[in-house]
PDB file of C-alpha atoms in Angstrom:
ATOM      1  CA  UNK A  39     -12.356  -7.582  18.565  1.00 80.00           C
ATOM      2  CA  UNK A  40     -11.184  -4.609  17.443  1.00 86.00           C
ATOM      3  CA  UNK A  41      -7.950  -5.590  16.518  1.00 89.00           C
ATOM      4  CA  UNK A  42      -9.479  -7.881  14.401  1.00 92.00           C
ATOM      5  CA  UNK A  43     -11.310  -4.738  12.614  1.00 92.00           C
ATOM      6  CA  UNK A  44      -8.042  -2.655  12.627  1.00 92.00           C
ATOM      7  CA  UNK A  45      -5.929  -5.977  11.136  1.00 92.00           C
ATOM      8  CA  UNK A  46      -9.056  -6.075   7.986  1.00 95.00           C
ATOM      9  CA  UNK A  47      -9.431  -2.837   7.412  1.00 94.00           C
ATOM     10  CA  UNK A  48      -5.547  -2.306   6.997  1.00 95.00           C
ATOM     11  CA  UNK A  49      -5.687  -5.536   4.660  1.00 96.00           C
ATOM     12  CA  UNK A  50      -7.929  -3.460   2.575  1.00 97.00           C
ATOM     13  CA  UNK A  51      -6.185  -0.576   2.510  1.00 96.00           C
ATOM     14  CA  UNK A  52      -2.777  -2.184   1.415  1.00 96.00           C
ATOM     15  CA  UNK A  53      -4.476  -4.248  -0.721  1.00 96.00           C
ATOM     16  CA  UNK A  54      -5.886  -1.735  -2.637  1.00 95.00           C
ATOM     17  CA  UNK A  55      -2.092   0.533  -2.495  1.00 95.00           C
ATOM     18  CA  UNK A  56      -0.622  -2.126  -4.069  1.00 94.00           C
ATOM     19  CA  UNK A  57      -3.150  -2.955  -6.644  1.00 95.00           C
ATOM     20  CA  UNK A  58      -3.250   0.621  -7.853  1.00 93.00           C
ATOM     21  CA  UNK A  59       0.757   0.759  -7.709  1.00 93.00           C
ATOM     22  CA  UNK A  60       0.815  -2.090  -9.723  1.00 91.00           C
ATOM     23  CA  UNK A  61      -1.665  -0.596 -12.196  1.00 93.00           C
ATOM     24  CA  UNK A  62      -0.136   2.471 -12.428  1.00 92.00           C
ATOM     25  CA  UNK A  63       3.684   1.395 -13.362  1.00 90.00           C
ATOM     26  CA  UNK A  64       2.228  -1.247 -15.641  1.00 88.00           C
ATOM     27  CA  UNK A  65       0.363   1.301 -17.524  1.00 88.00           C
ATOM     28  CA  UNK A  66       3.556   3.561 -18.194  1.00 88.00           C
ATOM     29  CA  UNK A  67       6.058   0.020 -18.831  1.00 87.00           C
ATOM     30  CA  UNK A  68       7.508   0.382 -21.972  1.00 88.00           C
ATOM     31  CA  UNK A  69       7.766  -2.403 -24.655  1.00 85.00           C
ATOM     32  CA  UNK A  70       9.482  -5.699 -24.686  1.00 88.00           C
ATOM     33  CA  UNK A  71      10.690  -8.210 -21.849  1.00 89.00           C
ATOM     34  CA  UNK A  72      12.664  -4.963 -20.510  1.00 88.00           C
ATOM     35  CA  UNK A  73      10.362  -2.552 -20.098  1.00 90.00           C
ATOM     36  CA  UNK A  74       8.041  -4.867 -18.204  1.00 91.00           C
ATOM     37  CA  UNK A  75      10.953  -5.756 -15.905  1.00 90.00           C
ATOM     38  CA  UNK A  76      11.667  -2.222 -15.115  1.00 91.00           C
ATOM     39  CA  UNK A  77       8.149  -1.972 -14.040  1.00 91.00           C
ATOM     40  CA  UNK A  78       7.817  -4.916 -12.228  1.00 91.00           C
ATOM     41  CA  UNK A  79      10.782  -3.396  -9.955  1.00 92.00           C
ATOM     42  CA  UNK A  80       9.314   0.237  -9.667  1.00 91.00           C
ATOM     43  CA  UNK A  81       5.895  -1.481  -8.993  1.00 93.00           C
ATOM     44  CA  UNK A  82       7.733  -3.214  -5.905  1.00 93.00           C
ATOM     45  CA  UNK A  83       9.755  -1.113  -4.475  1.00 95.00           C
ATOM     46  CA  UNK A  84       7.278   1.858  -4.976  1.00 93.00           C
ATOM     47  CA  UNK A  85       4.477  -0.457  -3.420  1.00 94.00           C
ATOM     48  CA  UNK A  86       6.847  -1.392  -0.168  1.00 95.00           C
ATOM     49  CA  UNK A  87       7.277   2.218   0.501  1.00 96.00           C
ATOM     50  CA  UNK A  88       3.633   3.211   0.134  1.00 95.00           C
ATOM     51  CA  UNK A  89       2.503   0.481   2.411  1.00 96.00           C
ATOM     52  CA  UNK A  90       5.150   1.399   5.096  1.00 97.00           C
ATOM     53  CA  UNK A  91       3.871   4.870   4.351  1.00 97.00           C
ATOM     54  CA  UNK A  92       0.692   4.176   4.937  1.00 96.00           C
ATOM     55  CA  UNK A  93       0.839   1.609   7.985  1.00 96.00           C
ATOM     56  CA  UNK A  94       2.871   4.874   9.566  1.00 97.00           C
ATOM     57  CA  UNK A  95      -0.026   7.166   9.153  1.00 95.00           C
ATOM     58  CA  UNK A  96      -3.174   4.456   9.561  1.00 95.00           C
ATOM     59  CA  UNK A  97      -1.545   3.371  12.645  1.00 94.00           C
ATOM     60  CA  UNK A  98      -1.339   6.749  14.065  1.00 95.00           C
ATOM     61  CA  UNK A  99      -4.943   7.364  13.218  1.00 94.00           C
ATOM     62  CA  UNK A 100      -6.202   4.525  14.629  1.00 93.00           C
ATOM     63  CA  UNK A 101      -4.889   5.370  18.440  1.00 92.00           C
ATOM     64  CA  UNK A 102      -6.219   8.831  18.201  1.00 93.00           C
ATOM     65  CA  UNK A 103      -8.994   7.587  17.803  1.00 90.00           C
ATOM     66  CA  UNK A 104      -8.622   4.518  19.810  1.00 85.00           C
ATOM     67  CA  UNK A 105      -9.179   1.351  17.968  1.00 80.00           C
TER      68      UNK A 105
END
């Protein structure tokens, strides 16, 4: 059961990391086909490190406090 909760609530969470990545480097693409490219990439790459970032520290916290 409560790996269930830990497996959804990390959905979330990554979810959301990559949604706001995504936001972000599309808001600061520049114009035309390369621009959005370029953006696309940093969106990626940047989003692939946050959510190993993240898994690092969420998995941490959740056997401190032992979910």
């Amino acid at each position: 059961r409560d790996d269930i909760m830990v497996g959804l609530i990390k959905a979330v969470v990554f979810g959301g990391v990559i949604a706001v990545m995504g936001c972000y480097q599309g808001d600061r693409s520049q114009a035309g086909a390369t621009g959005v490219g370029r953006a696309a990439t940093l969106s990626m790459v940047g989003a692939a490190v946050l959510v190993l970032a993240t898994n690092f520290i969420m998995s941490n916290l959740f056997v401190e406090i032992g979910l």
